[in-house]
mmCIF file with all atom_site columns, C-alpha atoms and ligand atoms in Angstrom:
data_model
loop_
_atom_site.group_PDB
_atom_site.id
_atom_site.type_symbol
_atom_site.label_atom_id
_atom_site.label_alt_id
_atom_site.label_comp_id
_atom_site.label_asym_id
_atom_site.label_entity_id
_atom_site.label_seq_id
_atom_site.pdbx_PDB_ins_code
_atom_site.Cartn_x
_atom_site.Cartn_y
_atom_site.Cartn_z
_atom_site.occupancy
_atom_site.B_iso_or_equiv
_atom_site.pdbx_formal_charge
_atom_site.auth_seq_id
_atom_site.auth_comp_id
_atom_site.auth_asym_id
_atom_site.auth_atom_id
_atom_site.pdbx_PDB_model_num
ATOM   1   C CA . MET A 1 1   ? 81.219  96.737  99.888  1.00 0.00 ? 1   MET A CA 1
ATOM   2   C CA . THR A 1 2   ? 84.021  97.953  97.650  1.00 0.00 ? 2   THR A CA 1
ATOM   3   C CA . LYS A 1 3   ? 87.569  97.390  98.857  1.00 0.00 ? 3   LYS A CA 1
ATOM   4   C CA . ILE A 1 4   ? 90.382  99.173  97.060  1.00 0.00 ? 4   ILE A CA 1
ATOM   5   C CA . LEU A 1 5   ? 94.115  98.782  97.576  1.00 0.00 ? 5   LEU A CA 1
ATOM   6   C CA . MET A 1 6   ? 96.680  101.277 96.269  1.00 0.00 ? 6   MET A CA 1
ATOM   7   C CA . VAL A 1 7   ? 100.141 99.821  95.652  1.00 0.00 ? 7   VAL A CA 1
ATOM   8   C CA . CYS A 1 8   ? 103.584 101.304 94.916  1.00 0.00 ? 8   CYS A CA 1
ATOM   9   C CA . LEU A 1 9   ? 107.142 100.231 95.724  1.00 0.00 ? 9   LEU A CA 1
ATOM   10  C CA . GLY A 1 10  ? 107.876 101.715 99.150  1.00 0.00 ? 10  GLY A CA 1
ATOM   11  C CA . ASN A 1 11  ? 104.336 102.608 100.345 1.00 0.00 ? 11  ASN A CA 1
ATOM   12  C CA . ILE A 1 12  ? 105.689 105.948 101.526 1.00 0.00 ? 12  ILE A CA 1
ATOM   13  C CA . CYS A 1 13  ? 105.335 108.310 98.512  1.00 0.00 ? 13  CYS A CA 1
ATOM   14  C CA . ARG A 1 14  ? 102.713 107.481 95.840  1.00 0.00 ? 14  ARG A CA 1
ATOM   15  C CA . SER A 1 15  ? 100.287 104.933 97.307  1.00 0.00 ? 15  SER A CA 1
ATOM   16  C CA . PRO A 1 16  ? 99.761  106.790 100.622 1.00 0.00 ? 16  PRO A CA 1
ATOM   17  C CA . LEU A 1 17  ? 98.771  109.846 98.579  1.00 0.00 ? 17  LEU A CA 1
ATOM   18  C CA . ALA A 1 18  ? 96.444  107.739 96.419  1.00 0.00 ? 18  ALA A CA 1
ATOM   19  C CA . GLU A 1 19  ? 94.865  106.286 99.584  1.00 0.00 ? 19  GLU A CA 1
ATOM   20  C CA . GLY A 1 20  ? 94.377  109.714 101.174 1.00 0.00 ? 20  GLY A CA 1
ATOM   21  C CA . ILE A 1 21  ? 93.044  111.332 98.021  1.00 0.00 ? 21  ILE A CA 1
ATOM   22  C CA . LEU A 1 22  ? 90.551  108.567 97.249  1.00 0.00 ? 22  LEU A CA 1
ATOM   23  C CA . LYS A 1 23  ? 89.312  108.498 100.856 1.00 0.00 ? 23  LYS A CA 1
ATOM   24  C CA . SER A 1 24  ? 88.672  112.239 100.649 1.00 0.00 ? 24  SER A CA 1
ATOM   25  C CA . LYS A 1 25  ? 86.469  111.782 97.556  1.00 0.00 ? 25  LYS A CA 1
ATOM   26  C CA . VAL A 1 26  ? 84.415  108.729 98.513  1.00 0.00 ? 26  VAL A CA 1
ATOM   27  C CA . TYR A 1 27  ? 81.363  109.295 100.674 1.00 0.00 ? 27  TYR A CA 1
ATOM   28  C CA . SER A 1 28  ? 80.158  105.739 101.194 1.00 0.00 ? 28  SER A CA 1
ATOM   29  C CA . PHE A 1 29  ? 80.831  103.847 104.404 1.00 0.00 ? 29  PHE A CA 1
ATOM   30  C CA . LYS A 1 30  ? 80.657  100.736 102.250 1.00 0.00 ? 30  LYS A CA 1
ATOM   31  C CA . THR A 1 31  ? 84.032  101.504 100.693 1.00 0.00 ? 31  THR A CA 1
ATOM   32  C CA . THR A 1 32  ? 87.408  100.857 102.248 1.00 0.00 ? 32  THR A CA 1
ATOM   33  C CA . VAL A 1 33  ? 90.706  102.143 100.898 1.00 0.00 ? 33  VAL A CA 1
ATOM   34  C CA . ASP A 1 34  ? 94.136  100.929 101.972 1.00 0.00 ? 34  ASP A CA 1
ATOM   35  C CA . SER A 1 35  ? 97.676  100.985 100.556 1.00 0.00 ? 35  SER A CA 1
ATOM   36  C CA . ALA A 1 36  ? 100.763 98.768  100.500 1.00 0.00 ? 36  ALA A CA 1
ATOM   37  C CA . GLY A 1 37  ? 104.219 98.507  98.933  1.00 0.00 ? 37  GLY A CA 1
ATOM   38  C CA . THR A 1 38  ? 105.785 95.674  96.994  1.00 0.00 ? 38  THR A CA 1
ATOM   39  C CA . GLY A 1 39  ? 109.016 96.268  98.958  1.00 0.00 ? 39  GLY A CA 1
ATOM   40  C CA . ALA A 1 40  ? 109.422 96.090  102.740 1.00 0.00 ? 40  ALA A CA 1
ATOM   41  C CA . TYR A 1 41  ? 112.164 98.749  103.098 1.00 0.00 ? 41  TYR A CA 1
ATOM   42  C CA . HIS A 1 42  ? 109.900 101.218 104.882 1.00 0.00 ? 42  HIS A CA 1
ATOM   43  C CA . THR A 1 43  ? 107.550 98.926  106.827 1.00 0.00 ? 43  THR A CA 1
ATOM   44  C CA . GLY A 1 44  ? 106.021 100.711 109.820 1.00 0.00 ? 44  GLY A CA 1
ATOM   45  C CA . GLU A 1 45  ? 107.116 104.172 108.685 1.00 0.00 ? 45  GLU A CA 1
ATOM   46  C CA . LYS A 1 46  ? 104.927 107.216 108.131 1.00 0.00 ? 46  LYS A CA 1
ATOM   47  C CA . PRO A 1 47  ? 104.602 108.556 104.580 1.00 0.00 ? 47  PRO A CA 1
ATOM   48  C CA . ASP A 1 48  ? 107.521 110.586 103.161 1.00 0.00 ? 48  ASP A CA 1
ATOM   49  C CA . LYS A 1 49  ? 107.579 114.191 104.459 1.00 0.00 ? 49  LYS A CA 1
ATOM   50  C CA . ARG A 1 50  ? 107.109 115.474 100.905 1.00 0.00 ? 50  ARG A CA 1
ATOM   51  C CA . SER A 1 51  ? 103.929 113.384 100.442 1.00 0.00 ? 51  SER A CA 1
ATOM   52  C CA . ILE A 1 52  ? 102.636 114.565 103.818 1.00 0.00 ? 52  ILE A CA 1
ATOM   53  C CA . ALA A 1 53  ? 103.327 118.182 102.745 1.00 0.00 ? 53  ALA A CA 1
ATOM   54  C CA . ILE A 1 54  ? 101.596 118.059 99.351  1.00 0.00 ? 54  ILE A CA 1
ATOM   55  C CA . ALA A 1 55  ? 98.605  116.250 100.913 1.00 0.00 ? 55  ALA A CA 1
ATOM   56  C CA . LYS A 1 56  ? 98.398  118.928 103.634 1.00 0.00 ? 56  LYS A CA 1
ATOM   57  C CA . GLU A 1 57  ? 98.472  121.706 101.020 1.00 0.00 ? 57  GLU A CA 1
ATOM   58  C CA . ASN A 1 58  ? 95.339  120.061 99.653  1.00 0.00 ? 58  ASN A CA 1
ATOM   59  C CA . ASN A 1 59  ? 93.705  119.661 103.094 1.00 0.00 ? 59  ASN A CA 1
ATOM   60  C CA . ILE A 1 60  ? 94.335  115.917 103.306 1.00 0.00 ? 60  ILE A CA 1
ATOM   61  C CA . ASP A 1 61  ? 95.949  114.385 106.389 1.00 0.00 ? 61  ASP A CA 1
ATOM   62  C CA . ILE A 1 62  ? 97.965  111.224 105.684 1.00 0.00 ? 62  ILE A CA 1
ATOM   63  C CA . THR A 1 63  ? 100.145 111.370 108.809 1.00 0.00 ? 63  THR A CA 1
ATOM   64  C CA . GLN A 1 64  ? 98.399  108.411 110.486 1.00 0.00 ? 64  GLN A CA 1
ATOM   65  C CA . GLN A 1 65  ? 99.291  105.963 107.706 1.00 0.00 ? 65  GLN A CA 1
ATOM   66  C CA . LYS A 1 66  ? 101.947 103.290 108.272 1.00 0.00 ? 66  LYS A CA 1
ATOM   67  C CA . ALA A 1 67  ? 103.792 101.511 105.468 1.00 0.00 ? 67  ALA A CA 1
ATOM   68  C CA . ARG A 1 68  ? 103.255 97.789  105.012 1.00 0.00 ? 68  ARG A CA 1
ATOM   69  C CA . LYS A 1 69  ? 104.270 95.193  102.457 1.00 0.00 ? 69  LYS A CA 1
ATOM   70  C CA . PHE A 1 70  ? 101.810 93.816  99.936  1.00 0.00 ? 70  PHE A CA 1
ATOM   71  C CA . SER A 1 71  ? 100.795 90.279  100.846 1.00 0.00 ? 71  SER A CA 1
ATOM   72  C CA . VAL A 1 72  ? 99.246  87.495  98.780  1.00 0.00 ? 72  VAL A CA 1
ATOM   73  C CA . THR A 1 73  ? 96.198  87.581  101.096 1.00 0.00 ? 73  THR A CA 1
ATOM   74  C CA . ASP A 1 74  ? 95.502  91.084  99.755  1.00 0.00 ? 74  ASP A CA 1
ATOM   75  C CA . PHE A 1 75  ? 94.129  89.362  96.654  1.00 0.00 ? 75  PHE A CA 1
ATOM   76  C CA . ASP A 1 76  ? 91.388  87.856  98.884  1.00 0.00 ? 76  ASP A CA 1
ATOM   77  C CA . GLU A 1 77  ? 90.831  91.032  100.882 1.00 0.00 ? 77  GLU A CA 1
ATOM   78  C CA . PHE A 1 78  ? 90.498  93.551  98.035  1.00 0.00 ? 78  PHE A CA 1
ATOM   79  C CA . ASP A 1 79  ? 88.300  93.855  94.920  1.00 0.00 ? 79  ASP A CA 1
ATOM   80  C CA . CYS A 1 80  ? 90.603  96.143  93.021  1.00 0.00 ? 80  CYS A CA 1
ATOM   81  C CA . ILE A 1 81  ? 94.371  96.622  93.317  1.00 0.00 ? 81  ILE A CA 1
ATOM   82  C CA . TYR A 1 82  ? 95.640  99.823  91.687  1.00 0.00 ? 82  TYR A CA 1
ATOM   83  C CA . VAL A 1 83  ? 99.365  99.942  90.938  1.00 0.00 ? 83  VAL A CA 1
ATOM   84  C CA . MET A 1 84  ? 101.390 103.032 90.031  1.00 0.00 ? 84  MET A CA 1
ATOM   85  C CA . ASP A 1 85  ? 103.808 101.683 87.418  1.00 0.00 ? 85  ASP A CA 1
ATOM   86  C CA . ASN A 1 86  ? 104.728 98.676  85.313  1.00 0.00 ? 86  ASN A CA 1
ATOM   87  C CA . SER A 1 87  ? 107.281 97.426  87.785  1.00 0.00 ? 87  SER A CA 1
ATOM   88  C CA . ASN A 1 88  ? 104.646 97.413  90.579  1.00 0.00 ? 88  ASN A CA 1
ATOM   89  C CA . TYR A 1 89  ? 102.320 95.602  88.158  1.00 0.00 ? 89  TYR A CA 1
ATOM   90  C CA . GLU A 1 90  ? 104.894 92.895  87.515  1.00 0.00 ? 90  GLU A CA 1
ATOM   91  C CA . ASN A 1 91  ? 105.752 92.504  91.189  1.00 0.00 ? 91  ASN A CA 1
ATOM   92  C CA . VAL A 1 92  ? 102.104 92.133  92.216  1.00 0.00 ? 92  VAL A CA 1
ATOM   93  C CA . VAL A 1 93  ? 101.120 89.847  89.328  1.00 0.00 ? 93  VAL A CA 1
ATOM   94  C CA . ALA A 1 94  ? 104.112 87.619  90.138  1.00 0.00 ? 94  ALA A CA 1
ATOM   95  C CA . LEU A 1 95  ? 102.343 86.771  93.428  1.00 0.00 ? 95  LEU A CA 1
ATOM   96  C CA . ALA A 1 96  ? 98.958  86.066  91.819  1.00 0.00 ? 96  ALA A CA 1
ATOM   97  C CA . ARG A 1 97  ? 97.627  82.533  92.229  1.00 0.00 ? 97  ARG A CA 1
ATOM   98  C CA . ASP A 1 98  ? 95.163  82.522  89.338  1.00 0.00 ? 98  ASP A CA 1
ATOM   99  C CA . GLU A 1 99  ? 93.487  84.607  86.639  1.00 0.00 ? 99  GLU A CA 1
ATOM   100 C CA . LYS A 1 100 ? 90.988  86.023  89.126  1.00 0.00 ? 100 LYS A CA 1
ATOM   101 C CA . ASP A 1 101 ? 93.850  87.516  91.176  1.00 0.00 ? 101 ASP A CA 1
ATOM   102 C CA . ILE A 1 102 ? 95.470  88.949  88.020  1.00 0.00 ? 102 ILE A CA 1
ATOM   103 C CA . SER A 1 103 ? 92.188  90.514  86.895  1.00 0.00 ? 103 SER A CA 1
ATOM   104 C CA . LYS A 1 104 ? 92.105  92.657  90.050  1.00 0.00 ? 104 LYS A CA 1
ATOM   105 C CA . VAL A 1 105 ? 95.399  94.422  89.259  1.00 0.00 ? 105 VAL A CA 1
ATOM   106 C CA . LYS A 1 106 ? 95.200  97.657  87.244  1.00 0.00 ? 106 LYS A CA 1
ATOM   107 C CA . LEU A 1 107 ? 97.489  100.557 86.407  1.00 0.00 ? 107 LEU A CA 1
ATOM   108 C CA . ILE A 1 108 ? 95.807  103.512 88.097  1.00 0.00 ? 108 ILE A CA 1
ATOM   109 C CA . LEU A 1 109 ? 96.363  105.957 85.193  1.00 0.00 ? 109 LEU A CA 1
ATOM   110 C CA . ASN A 1 110 ? 94.367  103.660 82.887  1.00 0.00 ? 110 ASN A CA 1
ATOM   111 C CA . GLU A 1 111 ? 91.344  105.171 84.671  1.00 0.00 ? 111 GLU A CA 1
ATOM   112 C CA . VAL A 1 112 ? 92.257  108.516 83.078  1.00 0.00 ? 112 VAL A CA 1
ATOM   113 C CA . PHE A 1 113 ? 93.858  107.295 79.838  1.00 0.00 ? 113 PHE A CA 1
ATOM   114 C CA . PRO A 1 114 ? 92.307  103.875 79.125  1.00 0.00 ? 114 PRO A CA 1
ATOM   115 C CA . GLU A 1 115 ? 94.655  101.231 77.777  1.00 0.00 ? 115 GLU A CA 1
ATOM   116 C CA . GLU A 1 116 ? 97.609  103.637 77.455  1.00 0.00 ? 116 GLU A CA 1
ATOM   117 C CA . ASN A 1 117 ? 99.468  101.970 80.327  1.00 0.00 ? 117 ASN A CA 1
ATOM   118 C CA . LEU A 1 118 ? 100.929 105.259 81.550  1.00 0.00 ? 118 LEU A CA 1
ATOM   119 C CA . GLU A 1 119 ? 102.866 105.323 84.834  1.00 0.00 ? 119 GLU A CA 1
ATOM   120 C CA . VAL A 1 120 ? 102.824 107.498 87.944  1.00 0.00 ? 120 VAL A CA 1
ATOM   121 C CA . PRO A 1 121 ? 106.571 108.214 88.169  1.00 0.00 ? 121 PRO A CA 1
ATOM   122 C CA . ASP A 1 122 ? 108.491 107.378 91.332  1.00 0.00 ? 122 ASP A CA 1
ATOM   123 C CA . PRO A 1 123 ? 109.171 110.809 92.945  1.00 0.00 ? 123 PRO A CA 1
ATOM   124 C CA . TYR A 1 124 ? 111.460 109.496 95.732  1.00 0.00 ? 124 TYR A CA 1
ATOM   125 C CA . TYR A 1 125 ? 114.788 110.711 94.327  1.00 0.00 ? 125 TYR A CA 1
ATOM   126 C CA . GLY A 1 126 ? 113.481 113.989 92.908  1.00 0.00 ? 126 GLY A CA 1
ATOM   127 C CA . GLY A 1 127 ? 112.379 117.278 94.430  1.00 0.00 ? 127 GLY A CA 1
ATOM   128 C CA . ALA A 1 128 ? 109.084 118.821 95.429  1.00 0.00 ? 128 ALA A CA 1
ATOM   129 C CA . PHE A 1 129 ? 107.960 119.279 91.808  1.00 0.00 ? 129 PHE A CA 1
ATOM   130 C CA . GLY A 1 130 ? 107.796 115.502 91.368  1.00 0.00 ? 130 GLY A CA 1
ATOM   131 C CA . PHE A 1 131 ? 105.421 115.224 94.303  1.00 0.00 ? 131 PHE A CA 1
ATOM   132 C CA . LYS A 1 132 ? 103.209 118.000 92.944  1.00 0.00 ? 132 LYS A CA 1
ATOM   133 C CA . ASN A 1 133 ? 103.071 116.225 89.590  1.00 0.00 ? 133 ASN A CA 1
ATOM   134 C CA . VAL A 1 134 ? 102.269 112.880 91.242  1.00 0.00 ? 134 VAL A CA 1
ATOM   135 C CA . TYR A 1 135 ? 99.550  114.555 93.315  1.00 0.00 ? 135 TYR A CA 1
ATOM   136 C CA . LYS A 1 136 ? 97.906  115.991 90.201  1.00 0.00 ? 136 LYS A CA 1
ATOM   137 C CA . MET A 1 137 ? 97.944  112.659 88.386  1.00 0.00 ? 137 MET A CA 1
ATOM   138 C CA . LEU A 1 138 ? 96.535  110.776 91.382  1.00 0.00 ? 138 LEU A CA 1
ATOM   139 C CA . ASP A 1 139 ? 93.897  113.437 91.991  1.00 0.00 ? 139 ASP A CA 1
ATOM   140 C CA . GLU A 1 140 ? 92.582  113.026 88.435  1.00 0.00 ? 140 GLU A CA 1
ATOM   141 C CA . ALA A 1 141 ? 92.573  109.230 88.624  1.00 0.00 ? 141 ALA A CA 1
ATOM   142 C CA . CYS A 1 142 ? 90.920  109.186 92.056  1.00 0.00 ? 142 CYS A CA 1
ATOM   143 C CA . GLU A 1 143 ? 88.242  111.628 90.894  1.00 0.00 ? 143 GLU A CA 1
ATOM   144 C CA . ILE A 1 144 ? 87.201  109.110 88.227  1.00 0.00 ? 144 ILE A CA 1
ATOM   145 C CA . ILE A 1 145 ? 87.403  106.119 90.589  1.00 0.00 ? 145 ILE A CA 1
ATOM   146 C CA . ALA A 1 146 ? 85.356  107.990 93.217  1.00 0.00 ? 146 ALA A CA 1
ATOM   147 C CA . GLU A 1 147 ? 82.687  109.040 90.701  1.00 0.00 ? 147 GLU A CA 1
ATOM   148 C CA . LYS A 1 148 ? 82.166  105.387 89.797  1.00 0.00 ? 148 LYS A CA 1
ATOM   149 C CA . ILE A 1 149 ? 81.979  104.315 93.446  1.00 0.00 ? 149 ILE A CA 1
ATOM   150 C CA . ASN A 1 150 ? 79.741  107.213 94.476  1.00 0.00 ? 150 ASN A CA 1
ATOM   151 C CA . SER A 1 151 ? 77.301  106.575 91.622  1.00 0.00 ? 151 SER A CA 1
ATOM   152 C CA . ASN A 1 152 ? 77.057  102.865 92.414  1.00 0.00 ? 152 ASN A CA 1
ATOM   153 C CA . GLU A 1 153 ? 76.170  103.223 96.081  1.00 0.00 ? 153 GLU A CA 1
HETATM 154 P P1 . LIG B 2 .   ? 107.007 104.946 96.515  1.00 0.00 ? 1   LIG B P1 1
HETATM 155 O O1 . LIG B 2 .   ? 108.463 105.634 96.404  1.00 0.00 ? 1   LIG B O1 1
HETATM 156 O O2 . LIG B 2 .   ? 107.116 103.593 95.832  1.00 0.00 ? 1   LIG B O2 1
HETATM 157 O O3 . LIG B 2 .   ? 106.129 105.880 95.764  1.00 0.00 ? 1   LIG B O3 1
HETATM 158 O O4 . LIG B 2 .   ? 106.699 104.836 97.988  1.00 0.00 ? 1   LIG B O4 1
HETATM 159 C C1 . LIG B 2 .   ? 109.615 105.012 96.851  1.00 0.00 ? 1   LIG B C1 1
HETATM 160 C C2 . LIG B 2 .   ? 109.965 105.110 98.177  1.00 0.00 ? 1   LIG B C2 1
HETATM 161 C C3 . LIG B 2 .   ? 111.137 104.499 98.622  1.00 0.00 ? 1   LIG B C3 1
HETATM 162 C C4 . LIG B 2 .   ? 111.956 103.835 97.742  1.00 0.00 ? 1   LIG B C4 1
HETATM 163 C C5 . LIG B 2 .   ? 111.593 103.745 96.415  1.00 0.00 ? 1   LIG B C5 1
HETATM 164 C C6 . LIG B 2 .   ? 110.415 104.315 95.984  1.00 0.00 ? 1   LIG B C6 1
HETATM 165 N N1 . LIG B 2 .   ? 113.157 103.254 98.195  1.00 0.00 ? 1   LIG B N1 1
HETATM 166 O O5 . LIG B 2 .   ? 113.895 102.703 97.376  1.00 0.00 ? 1   LIG B O5 1
HETATM 167 O O6 . LIG B 2 .   ? 113.454 103.308 99.383  1.00 0.00 ? 1   LIG B O6 1
#
């Protein structure tokens, strides 16, 4: 069983897209994908309309997702915690209890560009282009993550 958690700040723009995209690429029933935010500002809300729209353009439905805040118990629940940017990384690692927790946290773009520590930019205050750009980055990263999962199971 592989359990993957996608994390951003609000859990309404980037991580819901990452969750939806990865789910669309993984075939195994032995894999679960979820998402959360390090902030609680949008708890209970649906993804941002612009994330819903870019997902829909790519035949992915993320309308059933609901934002929730990252919790320390997520370290027990998930094998791998992908964060979008350095600030998410710091916020999640600040809650880690030990080295094992820390070892689960990874910048998602390091799957595409290993060790470069590149960030998926926060598109919240920008326009539709930002969401298209974020979608493309997450699609590439999730393709690589899914290939690994699909070849292991
Ligand atoms: P996300 O984007 O972290 O990709 O979900 C954001 C959404 C909301 C806010 C910031 C970032 N906010 O400040 O409300």
